Amino acid sequence: MKNFKDKVVVITGGATGIGKAMANRFGAESAKVIIAARREARLREAVKDLRDKGVDARYKVCDVSNLEDTKALADFAWAEFGQVDVLVNNAGIAGIPEMLLDSSRESYQRVFDVNVFGQLNGIWAFGNRMIAQGTPAMILNVISETGLFVAGPMMGGYAASKYAGRAISEVLRLEMPKHVQVGAIYPGGVQSELGGSKEMTQIGMPADEFIDIIWPQIENGEFHIVSHPWAKDYVVEDTAELTQAFDRYAPHFDGDRKYDSKWLAKQMVG
Ligand SMILES: NC(=O)c1ccc[n+]([C@@H]2O[C@H](COP(=O)([O-])OP(=O)(O)OC[C@H]3O[C@@H](n4cnc5c(N)ncnc54)[C@H](O)[C@@H]3O)[C@@H](O)[C@H]2O)c1
């Protein structure tokens, strides 16, 4: 999708950080923008800023971890503009840094409610309606490079949620009809309000620079949308380690096709 003029874009978590920078960019490309998050004051402020820049922007208070709220967001979007062309499932939280052995079901649940169920709720609330529209559409899931590799300890809940986000995006891409593109965005450190820690986020890439890198990938309908070069090195490193394990302990052998899950899935689905 190269031309966003008059396209309707819904961005969750769109009042701050990456979501706001995406709203700015879609708005600059003459899209109509709806941002959604929990804090009305921040939404109002962000919409005012977008409107000052000439963007047709609206907001809706929405907790993405709540399916009814997310369905109400979809109803709002279709009522306001009659269509939704792009959904950006961006809202997310960092969770608390903690060792796995010190963590709890509750701390994992909190992160999963927003990062995993928040994106699923977006897909459930918007997906079928976008398919039914029959026009080119796009669902972009903002995941993280932490869905590609684990940078260090103390981030179990966040990493698990982002690996889940990646899996959900992969499945969605297989299941969506051609006219609804799916994109998985893997930011590394980007300046934002994530985790409420200024020190942590201010050392990241400026959000506008990040958007400049991912924008052509969005326009080209890429599935893997990348930005931070070192992520590639760690993906390559992890893949090399895995490949080595296979080469050593589970190399190919005659007749092994019957154990190929991808091939088997194809036989079953047809
Ligand atoms: N900034 C980074 O370094 C970085 C790196 C990798 C991935 N990400 C991902 O990017 C996305 C955007 O984060 P950001 O960095 O811009 O941080 P941010 O905190 O500035 O933005 C996240 C937004 O999501 C909103 N939000 C949180 N919980 C919500 C809920 N339940 N319902 C609705 N809105 C909710 C927040 O209010 C906020 O506006 C997140 O999914 C995050 O995991 C960020």
mmCIF file with all atom_site columns, C-alpha atoms in Angstrom, residues 10-201:
data_model
loop_
_atom_site.group_PDB
_atom_site.id
_atom_site.type_symbol
_atom_site.label_atom_id
_atom_site.label_alt_id
_atom_site.label_comp_id
_atom_site.label_asym_id
_atom_site.label_entity_id
_atom_site.label_seq_id
_atom_site.pdbx_PDB_ins_code
_atom_site.Cartn_x
_atom_site.Cartn_y
_atom_site.Cartn_z
_atom_site.occupancy
_atom_site.B_iso_or_equiv
_atom_site.pdbx_formal_charge
_atom_site.auth_seq_id
_atom_site.auth_comp_id
_atom_site.auth_asym_id
_atom_site.auth_atom_id
_atom_site.pdbx_PDB_model_num
ATOM 1   C CA . VAL A 1 10  ? -6.233  2.984   13.823 1.00 0.00 ? 10  VAL A CA 1
ATOM 2   C CA . ILE A 1 11  ? -3.246  2.979   16.166 1.00 0.00 ? 11  ILE A CA 1
ATOM 3   C CA . THR A 1 12  ? -3.439  1.538   19.671 1.00 0.00 ? 12  THR A CA 1
ATOM 4   C CA . GLY A 1 13  ? -1.132  3.165   22.203 1.00 0.00 ? 13  GLY A CA 1
ATOM 5   C CA . GLY A 1 14  ? -1.003  6.032   19.722 1.00 0.00 ? 14  GLY A CA 1
ATOM 6   C CA . ALA A 1 15  ? -0.681  8.947   22.159 1.00 0.00 ? 15  ALA A CA 1
ATOM 7   C CA . THR A 1 16  ? 3.021   8.442   22.924 1.00 0.00 ? 16  THR A CA 1
ATOM 8   C CA . GLY A 1 17  ? 6.276   6.985   21.659 1.00 0.00 ? 17  GLY A CA 1
ATOM 9   C CA . ILE A 1 18  ? 6.282   4.777   18.576 1.00 0.00 ? 18  ILE A CA 1
ATOM 10  C CA . GLY A 1 19  ? 2.487   4.926   18.192 1.00 0.00 ? 19  GLY A CA 1
ATOM 11  C CA . LYS A 1 20  ? 2.487   8.721   18.171 1.00 0.00 ? 20  LYS A CA 1
ATOM 12  C CA . ALA A 1 21  ? 5.379   8.841   15.709 1.00 0.00 ? 21  ALA A CA 1
ATOM 13  C CA . MET A 1 22  ? 3.442   6.470   13.426 1.00 0.00 ? 22  MET A CA 1
ATOM 14  C CA . ALA A 1 23  ? 0.339   8.652   13.784 1.00 0.00 ? 23  ALA A CA 1
ATOM 15  C CA . ASN A 1 24  ? 2.433   11.679  12.749 1.00 0.00 ? 24  ASN A CA 1
ATOM 16  C CA . ARG A 1 25  ? 3.744   9.837   9.701  1.00 0.00 ? 25  ARG A CA 1
ATOM 17  C CA . PHE A 1 26  ? 0.439   8.369   8.555  1.00 0.00 ? 26  PHE A CA 1
ATOM 18  C CA . GLY A 1 27  ? -1.079  11.829  9.095  1.00 0.00 ? 27  GLY A CA 1
ATOM 19  C CA . ALA A 1 28  ? 1.679   13.472  7.061  1.00 0.00 ? 28  ALA A CA 1
ATOM 20  C CA . GLU A 1 29  ? 0.801   11.034  4.260  1.00 0.00 ? 29  GLU A CA 1
ATOM 21  C CA . SER A 1 30  ? -2.805  12.389  4.428  1.00 0.00 ? 30  SER A CA 1
ATOM 22  C CA . ALA A 1 31  ? -4.318  9.395   6.197  1.00 0.00 ? 31  ALA A CA 1
ATOM 23  C CA . LYS A 1 32  ? -7.159  9.818   8.688  1.00 0.00 ? 32  LYS A CA 1
ATOM 24  C CA . VAL A 1 33  ? -5.958  8.691   12.080 1.00 0.00 ? 33  VAL A CA 1
ATOM 25  C CA . ILE A 1 34  ? -7.663  7.273   15.158 1.00 0.00 ? 34  ILE A CA 1
ATOM 26  C CA . ILE A 1 35  ? -5.494  6.798   18.219 1.00 0.00 ? 35  ILE A CA 1
ATOM 27  C CA . ALA A 1 36  ? -6.602  4.713   21.173 1.00 0.00 ? 36  ALA A CA 1
ATOM 28  C CA . ALA A 1 37  ? -5.220  4.233   24.663 1.00 0.00 ? 37  ALA A CA 1
ATOM 29  C CA . ARG A 1 38  ? -6.354  4.348   28.271 1.00 0.00 ? 38  ARG A CA 1
ATOM 30  C CA . ARG A 1 39  ? -5.342  7.890   29.309 1.00 0.00 ? 39  ARG A CA 1
ATOM 31  C CA . GLU A 1 40  ? -7.794  10.413  27.877 1.00 0.00 ? 40  GLU A CA 1
ATOM 32  C CA . ALA A 1 41  ? -5.697  13.484  28.709 1.00 0.00 ? 41  ALA A CA 1
ATOM 33  C CA . ARG A 1 42  ? -2.740  12.101  26.710 1.00 0.00 ? 42  ARG A CA 1
ATOM 34  C CA . LEU A 1 43  ? -5.012  11.160  23.816 1.00 0.00 ? 43  LEU A CA 1
ATOM 35  C CA . ARG A 1 44  ? -6.565  14.633  23.748 1.00 0.00 ? 44  ARG A CA 1
ATOM 36  C CA . GLU A 1 45  ? -3.129  16.247  23.778 1.00 0.00 ? 45  GLU A CA 1
ATOM 37  C CA . ALA A 1 46  ? -1.897  13.991  20.946 1.00 0.00 ? 46  ALA A CA 1
ATOM 38  C CA . VAL A 1 47  ? -4.999  14.573  18.815 1.00 0.00 ? 47  VAL A CA 1
ATOM 39  C CA . LYS A 1 48  ? -4.637  18.325  19.272 1.00 0.00 ? 48  LYS A CA 1
ATOM 40  C CA . ASP A 1 49  ? -1.049  18.110  18.097 1.00 0.00 ? 49  ASP A CA 1
ATOM 41  C CA . LEU A 1 50  ? -2.062  16.019  15.065 1.00 0.00 ? 50  LEU A CA 1
ATOM 42  C CA . ARG A 1 51  ? -4.891  18.410  14.195 1.00 0.00 ? 51  ARG A CA 1
ATOM 43  C CA . ASP A 1 52  ? -2.518  21.381  14.513 1.00 0.00 ? 52  ASP A CA 1
ATOM 44  C CA . LYS A 1 53  ? -0.482  19.629  11.811 1.00 0.00 ? 53  LYS A CA 1
ATOM 45  C CA . GLY A 1 54  ? -3.583  19.409  9.626  1.00 0.00 ? 54  GLY A CA 1
ATOM 46  C CA . VAL A 1 55  ? -4.345  15.743  10.259 1.00 0.00 ? 55  VAL A CA 1
ATOM 47  C CA . ASP A 1 56  ? -7.944  14.503  10.451 1.00 0.00 ? 56  ASP A CA 1
ATOM 48  C CA . ALA A 1 57  ? -7.427  12.819  13.820 1.00 0.00 ? 57  ALA A CA 1
ATOM 49  C CA . ARG A 1 58  ? -9.792  11.380  16.441 1.00 0.00 ? 58  ARG A CA 1
ATOM 50  C CA . TYR A 1 59  ? -9.309  9.430   19.626 1.00 0.00 ? 59  TYR A CA 1
ATOM 51  C CA . LYS A 1 60  ? -11.096 6.733   21.587 1.00 0.00 ? 60  LYS A CA 1
ATOM 52  C CA . VAL A 1 61  ? -10.353 5.685   25.116 1.00 0.00 ? 61  VAL A CA 1
ATOM 53  C CA . CYS A 1 62  ? -9.668  1.964   25.023 1.00 0.00 ? 62  CYS A CA 1
ATOM 54  C CA . ASP A 1 63  ? -7.993  -0.647  27.156 1.00 0.00 ? 63  ASP A CA 1
ATOM 55  C CA . VAL A 1 64  ? -6.711  -3.134  24.605 1.00 0.00 ? 64  VAL A CA 1
ATOM 56  C CA . SER A 1 65  ? -6.581  -5.912  27.170 1.00 0.00 ? 65  SER A CA 1
ATOM 57  C CA . ASN A 1 66  ? -10.378 -5.768  27.186 1.00 0.00 ? 66  ASN A CA 1
ATOM 58  C CA . LEU A 1 67  ? -12.100 -7.295  24.139 1.00 0.00 ? 67  LEU A CA 1
ATOM 59  C CA . GLU A 1 68  ? -15.337 -5.328  24.601 1.00 0.00 ? 68  GLU A CA 1
ATOM 60  C CA . ASP A 1 69  ? -13.347 -2.074  24.706 1.00 0.00 ? 69  ASP A CA 1
ATOM 61  C CA . THR A 1 70  ? -11.501 -3.081  21.552 1.00 0.00 ? 70  THR A CA 1
ATOM 62  C CA . LYS A 1 71  ? -14.736 -3.997  19.773 1.00 0.00 ? 71  LYS A CA 1
ATOM 63  C CA . ALA A 1 72  ? -16.092 -0.572  20.810 1.00 0.00 ? 72  ALA A CA 1
ATOM 64  C CA . LEU A 1 73  ? -12.980 0.965   19.240 1.00 0.00 ? 73  LEU A CA 1
ATOM 65  C CA . ALA A 1 74  ? -13.736 -0.860  15.983 1.00 0.00 ? 74  ALA A CA 1
ATOM 66  C CA . ASP A 1 75  ? -17.380 0.289   16.111 1.00 0.00 ? 75  ASP A CA 1
ATOM 67  C CA . PHE A 1 76  ? -16.169 3.853   16.692 1.00 0.00 ? 76  PHE A CA 1
ATOM 68  C CA . ALA A 1 77  ? -13.754 3.702   13.758 1.00 0.00 ? 77  ALA A CA 1
ATOM 69  C CA . TRP A 1 78  ? -16.332 2.374   11.308 1.00 0.00 ? 78  TRP A CA 1
ATOM 70  C CA . ALA A 1 79  ? -18.969 4.829   12.616 1.00 0.00 ? 79  ALA A CA 1
ATOM 71  C CA . GLU A 1 80  ? -16.592 7.791   12.235 1.00 0.00 ? 80  GLU A CA 1
ATOM 72  C CA . PHE A 1 81  ? -15.070 6.957   8.862  1.00 0.00 ? 81  PHE A CA 1
ATOM 73  C CA . GLY A 1 82  ? -17.007 3.993   7.394  1.00 0.00 ? 82  GLY A CA 1
ATOM 74  C CA . GLN A 1 83  ? -13.843 1.941   6.844  1.00 0.00 ? 83  GLN A CA 1
ATOM 75  C CA . VAL A 1 84  ? -10.559 0.886   8.433  1.00 0.00 ? 84  VAL A CA 1
ATOM 76  C CA . ASP A 1 85  ? -7.612  0.326   6.109  1.00 0.00 ? 85  ASP A CA 1
ATOM 77  C CA . VAL A 1 86  ? -4.753  -0.060  8.581  1.00 0.00 ? 86  VAL A CA 1
ATOM 78  C CA . LEU A 1 87  ? -4.738  -1.378  12.137 1.00 0.00 ? 87  LEU A CA 1
ATOM 79  C CA . VAL A 1 88  ? -1.544  -0.839  14.117 1.00 0.00 ? 88  VAL A CA 1
ATOM 80  C CA . ASN A 1 89  ? -1.523  -3.123  17.163 1.00 0.00 ? 89  ASN A CA 1
ATOM 81  C CA . ASN A 1 90  ? 1.080   -1.079  19.008 1.00 0.00 ? 90  ASN A CA 1
ATOM 82  C CA . ALA A 1 91  ? 0.012   -0.694  22.662 1.00 0.00 ? 91  ALA A CA 1
ATOM 83  C CA . GLY A 1 92  ? 2.371   -2.489  24.976 1.00 0.00 ? 92  GLY A CA 1
ATOM 84  C CA . ILE A 1 93  ? 3.994   -2.474  28.388 1.00 0.00 ? 93  ILE A CA 1
ATOM 85  C CA . ALA A 1 94  ? 7.479   -3.435  29.530 1.00 0.00 ? 94  ALA A CA 1
ATOM 86  C CA . GLY A 1 95  ? 6.545   -5.321  32.674 1.00 0.00 ? 95  GLY A CA 1
ATOM 87  C CA . ILE A 1 96  ? 8.850   -5.288  35.660 1.00 0.00 ? 96  ILE A CA 1
ATOM 88  C CA . PRO A 1 97  ? 12.455  -6.424  35.399 1.00 0.00 ? 97  PRO A CA 1
ATOM 89  C CA . GLU A 1 98  ? 12.719  -9.582  37.504 1.00 0.00 ? 98  GLU A CA 1
ATOM 90  C CA . MET A 1 99  ? 14.502  -12.895 37.576 1.00 0.00 ? 99  MET A CA 1
ATOM 91  C CA . LEU A 1 100 ? 12.368  -15.757 36.313 1.00 0.00 ? 100 LEU A CA 1
ATOM 92  C CA . LEU A 1 101 ? 12.588  -17.584 39.631 1.00 0.00 ? 101 LEU A CA 1
ATOM 93  C CA . ASP A 1 102 ? 11.341  -14.492 41.468 1.00 0.00 ? 102 ASP A CA 1
ATOM 94  C CA . SER A 1 103 ? 8.499   -13.800 39.057 1.00 0.00 ? 103 SER A CA 1
ATOM 95  C CA . SER A 1 104 ? 4.855   -14.701 39.495 1.00 0.00 ? 104 SER A CA 1
ATOM 96  C CA . ARG A 1 105 ? 1.836   -15.723 37.497 1.00 0.00 ? 105 ARG A CA 1
ATOM 97  C CA . GLU A 1 106 ? 0.445   -12.225 38.163 1.00 0.00 ? 106 GLU A CA 1
ATOM 98  C CA . SER A 1 107 ? 3.416   -10.370 36.682 1.00 0.00 ? 107 SER A CA 1
ATOM 99  C CA . TYR A 1 108 ? 3.349   -12.569 33.556 1.00 0.00 ? 108 TYR A CA 1
ATOM 100 C CA . GLN A 1 109 ? -0.431  -12.203 33.342 1.00 0.00 ? 109 GLN A CA 1
ATOM 101 C CA . ARG A 1 110 ? -0.177  -8.385  33.381 1.00 0.00 ? 110 ARG A CA 1
ATOM 102 C CA . VAL A 1 111 ? 2.270   -8.319  30.479 1.00 0.00 ? 111 VAL A CA 1
ATOM 103 C CA . PHE A 1 112 ? 0.391   -10.980 28.509 1.00 0.00 ? 112 PHE A CA 1
ATOM 104 C CA . ASP A 1 113 ? -2.956  -9.205  29.018 1.00 0.00 ? 113 ASP A CA 1
ATOM 105 C CA . VAL A 1 114 ? -1.657  -6.126  27.187 1.00 0.00 ? 114 VAL A CA 1
ATOM 106 C CA . ASN A 1 115 ? 1.071   -7.383  24.848 1.00 0.00 ? 115 ASN A CA 1
ATOM 107 C CA . VAL A 1 116 ? -0.508  -10.675 23.762 1.00 0.00 ? 116 VAL A CA 1
ATOM 108 C CA . PHE A 1 117 ? -4.242  -10.411 24.392 1.00 0.00 ? 117 PHE A CA 1
ATOM 109 C CA . GLY A 1 118 ? -4.169  -6.724  23.452 1.00 0.00 ? 118 GLY A CA 1
ATOM 110 C CA . GLN A 1 119 ? -2.949  -7.658  19.963 1.00 0.00 ? 119 GLN A CA 1
ATOM 111 C CA . LEU A 1 120 ? -5.298  -10.639 19.750 1.00 0.00 ? 120 LEU A CA 1
ATOM 112 C CA . ASN A 1 121 ? -8.223  -8.419  20.743 1.00 0.00 ? 121 ASN A CA 1
ATOM 113 C CA . GLY A 1 122 ? -7.273  -6.040  17.937 1.00 0.00 ? 122 GLY A CA 1
ATOM 114 C CA . ILE A 1 123 ? -7.172  -8.937  15.473 1.00 0.00 ? 123 ILE A CA 1
ATOM 115 C CA . TRP A 1 124 ? -10.496 -10.351 16.731 1.00 0.00 ? 124 TRP A CA 1
ATOM 116 C CA . ALA A 1 125 ? -12.264 -6.976  16.752 1.00 0.00 ? 125 ALA A CA 1
ATOM 117 C CA . PHE A 1 126 ? -11.005 -5.712  13.367 1.00 0.00 ? 126 PHE A CA 1
ATOM 118 C CA . GLY A 1 127 ? -9.855  -8.737  11.343 1.00 0.00 ? 127 GLY A CA 1
ATOM 119 C CA . ASN A 1 128 ? -13.133 -10.100 9.975  1.00 0.00 ? 128 ASN A CA 1
ATOM 120 C CA . ARG A 1 129 ? -14.447 -6.607  9.273  1.00 0.00 ? 129 ARG A CA 1
ATOM 121 C CA . MET A 1 130 ? -11.297 -5.762  7.324  1.00 0.00 ? 130 MET A CA 1
ATOM 122 C CA . ILE A 1 131 ? -11.658 -8.978  5.332  1.00 0.00 ? 131 ILE A CA 1
ATOM 123 C CA . ALA A 1 132 ? -15.338 -8.232  4.630  1.00 0.00 ? 132 ALA A CA 1
ATOM 124 C CA . GLN A 1 133 ? -14.494 -4.750  3.331  1.00 0.00 ? 133 GLN A CA 1
ATOM 125 C CA . GLY A 1 134 ? -12.808 -6.478  0.406  1.00 0.00 ? 134 GLY A CA 1
ATOM 126 C CA . THR A 1 135 ? -10.352 -3.612  -0.187 1.00 0.00 ? 135 THR A CA 1
ATOM 127 C CA . PRO A 1 136 ? -6.580  -3.650  0.420  1.00 0.00 ? 136 PRO A CA 1
ATOM 128 C CA . ALA A 1 137 ? -5.911  -3.477  4.157  1.00 0.00 ? 137 ALA A CA 1
ATOM 129 C CA . MET A 1 138 ? -3.059  -3.984  6.561  1.00 0.00 ? 138 MET A CA 1
ATOM 130 C CA . ILE A 1 139 ? -2.570  -5.216  10.115 1.00 0.00 ? 139 ILE A CA 1
ATOM 131 C CA . LEU A 1 140 ? 0.750   -4.166  11.630 1.00 0.00 ? 140 LEU A CA 1
ATOM 132 C CA . ASN A 1 141 ? 1.786   -5.745  14.916 1.00 0.00 ? 141 ASN A CA 1
ATOM 133 C CA . VAL A 1 142 ? 4.444   -3.823  16.818 1.00 0.00 ? 142 VAL A CA 1
ATOM 134 C CA . ILE A 1 143 ? 6.425   -6.597  18.448 1.00 0.00 ? 143 ILE A CA 1
ATOM 135 C CA . SER A 1 144 ? 10.099  -6.083  19.388 1.00 0.00 ? 144 SER A CA 1
ATOM 136 C CA . GLU A 1 145 ? 13.530  -7.364  18.508 1.00 0.00 ? 145 GLU A CA 1
ATOM 137 C CA . THR A 1 146 ? 12.949  -9.155  21.824 1.00 0.00 ? 146 THR A CA 1
ATOM 138 C CA . GLY A 1 147 ? 10.610  -11.375 19.784 1.00 0.00 ? 147 GLY A CA 1
ATOM 139 C CA . LEU A 1 148 ? 13.664  -12.428 17.744 1.00 0.00 ? 148 LEU A CA 1
ATOM 140 C CA . PHE A 1 149 ? 16.315  -12.966 20.427 1.00 0.00 ? 149 PHE A CA 1
ATOM 141 C CA . VAL A 1 150 ? 16.665  -12.437 24.160 1.00 0.00 ? 150 VAL A CA 1
ATOM 142 C CA . ALA A 1 151 ? 19.035  -9.590  24.965 1.00 0.00 ? 151 ALA A CA 1
ATOM 143 C CA . GLY A 1 152 ? 19.644  -10.484 28.603 1.00 0.00 ? 152 GLY A CA 1
ATOM 144 C CA . PRO A 1 153 ? 18.165  -11.746 31.853 1.00 0.00 ? 153 PRO A CA 1
ATOM 145 C CA . MET A 1 154 ? 15.305  -10.147 33.848 1.00 0.00 ? 154 MET A CA 1
ATOM 146 C CA . MET A 1 155 ? 12.947  -9.824  30.897 1.00 0.00 ? 155 MET A CA 1
ATOM 147 C CA . GLY A 1 156 ? 11.135  -13.157 30.913 1.00 0.00 ? 156 GLY A CA 1
ATOM 148 C CA . GLY A 1 157 ? 7.559   -11.875 30.759 1.00 0.00 ? 157 GLY A CA 1
ATOM 149 C CA . TYR A 1 158 ? 8.269   -9.255  28.104 1.00 0.00 ? 158 TYR A CA 1
ATOM 150 C CA . ALA A 1 159 ? 10.316  -11.642 25.947 1.00 0.00 ? 159 ALA A CA 1
ATOM 151 C CA . ALA A 1 160 ? 7.706   -14.407 26.198 1.00 0.00 ? 160 ALA A CA 1
ATOM 152 C CA . SER A 1 161 ? 4.963   -11.947 25.221 1.00 0.00 ? 161 SER A CA 1
ATOM 153 C CA . LYS A 1 162 ? 6.935   -10.703 22.221 1.00 0.00 ? 162 LYS A CA 1
ATOM 154 C CA . TYR A 1 163 ? 7.813   -14.226 21.037 1.00 0.00 ? 163 TYR A CA 1
ATOM 155 C CA . ALA A 1 164 ? 4.065   -14.926 21.278 1.00 0.00 ? 164 ALA A CA 1
ATOM 156 C CA . GLY A 1 165 ? 3.385   -11.772 19.252 1.00 0.00 ? 165 GLY A CA 1
ATOM 157 C CA . ARG A 1 166 ? 5.727   -13.006 16.571 1.00 0.00 ? 166 ARG A CA 1
ATOM 158 C CA . ALA A 1 167 ? 4.048   -16.422 16.420 1.00 0.00 ? 167 ALA A CA 1
ATOM 159 C CA . ILE A 1 168 ? 0.609   -14.812 16.220 1.00 0.00 ? 168 ILE A CA 1
ATOM 160 C CA . SER A 1 169 ? 1.798   -12.585 13.366 1.00 0.00 ? 169 SER A CA 1
ATOM 161 C CA . GLU A 1 170 ? 3.235   -15.582 11.475 1.00 0.00 ? 170 GLU A CA 1
ATOM 162 C CA . VAL A 1 171 ? -0.028  -17.510 11.827 1.00 0.00 ? 171 VAL A CA 1
ATOM 163 C CA . LEU A 1 172 ? -2.098  -14.475 10.877 1.00 0.00 ? 172 LEU A CA 1
ATOM 164 C CA . ARG A 1 173 ? -0.075  -14.002 7.704  1.00 0.00 ? 173 ARG A CA 1
ATOM 165 C CA . LEU A 1 174 ? -0.777  -17.617 6.706  1.00 0.00 ? 174 LEU A CA 1
ATOM 166 C CA . GLU A 1 175 ? -4.494  -17.305 7.395  1.00 0.00 ? 175 GLU A CA 1
ATOM 167 C CA . MET A 1 176 ? -5.389  -13.849 6.046  1.00 0.00 ? 176 MET A CA 1
ATOM 168 C CA . PRO A 1 177 ? -6.630  -13.423 2.481  1.00 0.00 ? 177 PRO A CA 1
ATOM 169 C CA . LYS A 1 178 ? -4.255  -11.685 0.077  1.00 0.00 ? 178 LYS A CA 1
ATOM 170 C CA . HIS A 1 179 ? -5.954  -8.290  0.362  1.00 0.00 ? 179 HIS A CA 1
ATOM 171 C CA . VAL A 1 180 ? -5.161  -8.029  4.094  1.00 0.00 ? 180 VAL A CA 1
ATOM 172 C CA . GLN A 1 181 ? -1.397  -7.747  4.485  1.00 0.00 ? 181 GLN A CA 1
ATOM 173 C CA . VAL A 1 182 ? 0.254   -8.529  7.796  1.00 0.00 ? 182 VAL A CA 1
ATOM 174 C CA . GLY A 1 183 ? 3.434   -6.905  9.071  1.00 0.00 ? 183 GLY A CA 1
ATOM 175 C CA . ALA A 1 184 ? 5.524   -7.679  12.147 1.00 0.00 ? 184 ALA A CA 1
ATOM 176 C CA . ILE A 1 185 ? 7.564   -4.723  13.373 1.00 0.00 ? 185 ILE A CA 1
ATOM 177 C CA . TYR A 1 186 ? 10.631  -5.497  15.505 1.00 0.00 ? 186 TYR A CA 1
ATOM 178 C CA . PRO A 1 187 ? 11.907  -2.293  17.142 1.00 0.00 ? 187 PRO A CA 1
ATOM 179 C CA . GLY A 1 188 ? 15.050  -2.273  19.223 1.00 0.00 ? 188 GLY A CA 1
ATOM 180 C CA . GLY A 1 189 ? 15.529  0.623   21.654 1.00 0.00 ? 189 GLY A CA 1
ATOM 181 C CA . VAL A 1 190 ? 13.430  3.604   20.578 1.00 0.00 ? 190 VAL A CA 1
ATOM 182 C CA . GLN A 1 191 ? 12.871  6.782   22.577 1.00 0.00 ? 191 GLN A CA 1
ATOM 183 C CA . SER A 1 192 ? 9.420   6.557   24.152 1.00 0.00 ? 192 SER A CA 1
ATOM 184 C CA . GLU A 1 193 ? 7.720   6.294   27.522 1.00 0.00 ? 193 GLU A CA 1
ATOM 185 C CA . LEU A 1 194 ? 7.969   2.502   27.683 1.00 0.00 ? 194 LEU A CA 1
ATOM 186 C CA . GLY A 1 195 ? 8.415   1.263   31.224 1.00 0.00 ? 195 GLY A CA 1
ATOM 187 C CA . GLY A 1 196 ? 8.164   4.853   32.466 1.00 0.00 ? 196 GLY A CA 1
ATOM 188 C CA . SER A 1 197 ? 11.958  4.932   32.604 1.00 0.00 ? 197 SER A CA 1
ATOM 189 C CA . LYS A 1 198 ? 13.393  7.955   30.882 1.00 0.00 ? 198 LYS A CA 1
ATOM 190 C CA . GLU A 1 199 ? 16.990  6.684   31.298 1.00 0.00 ? 199 GLU A CA 1
ATOM 191 C CA . MET A 1 200 ? 16.226  3.429   29.527 1.00 0.00 ? 200 MET A CA 1
ATOM 192 C CA . THR A 1 201 ? 14.278  4.818   26.623 1.00 0.00 ? 201 THR A CA 1
#
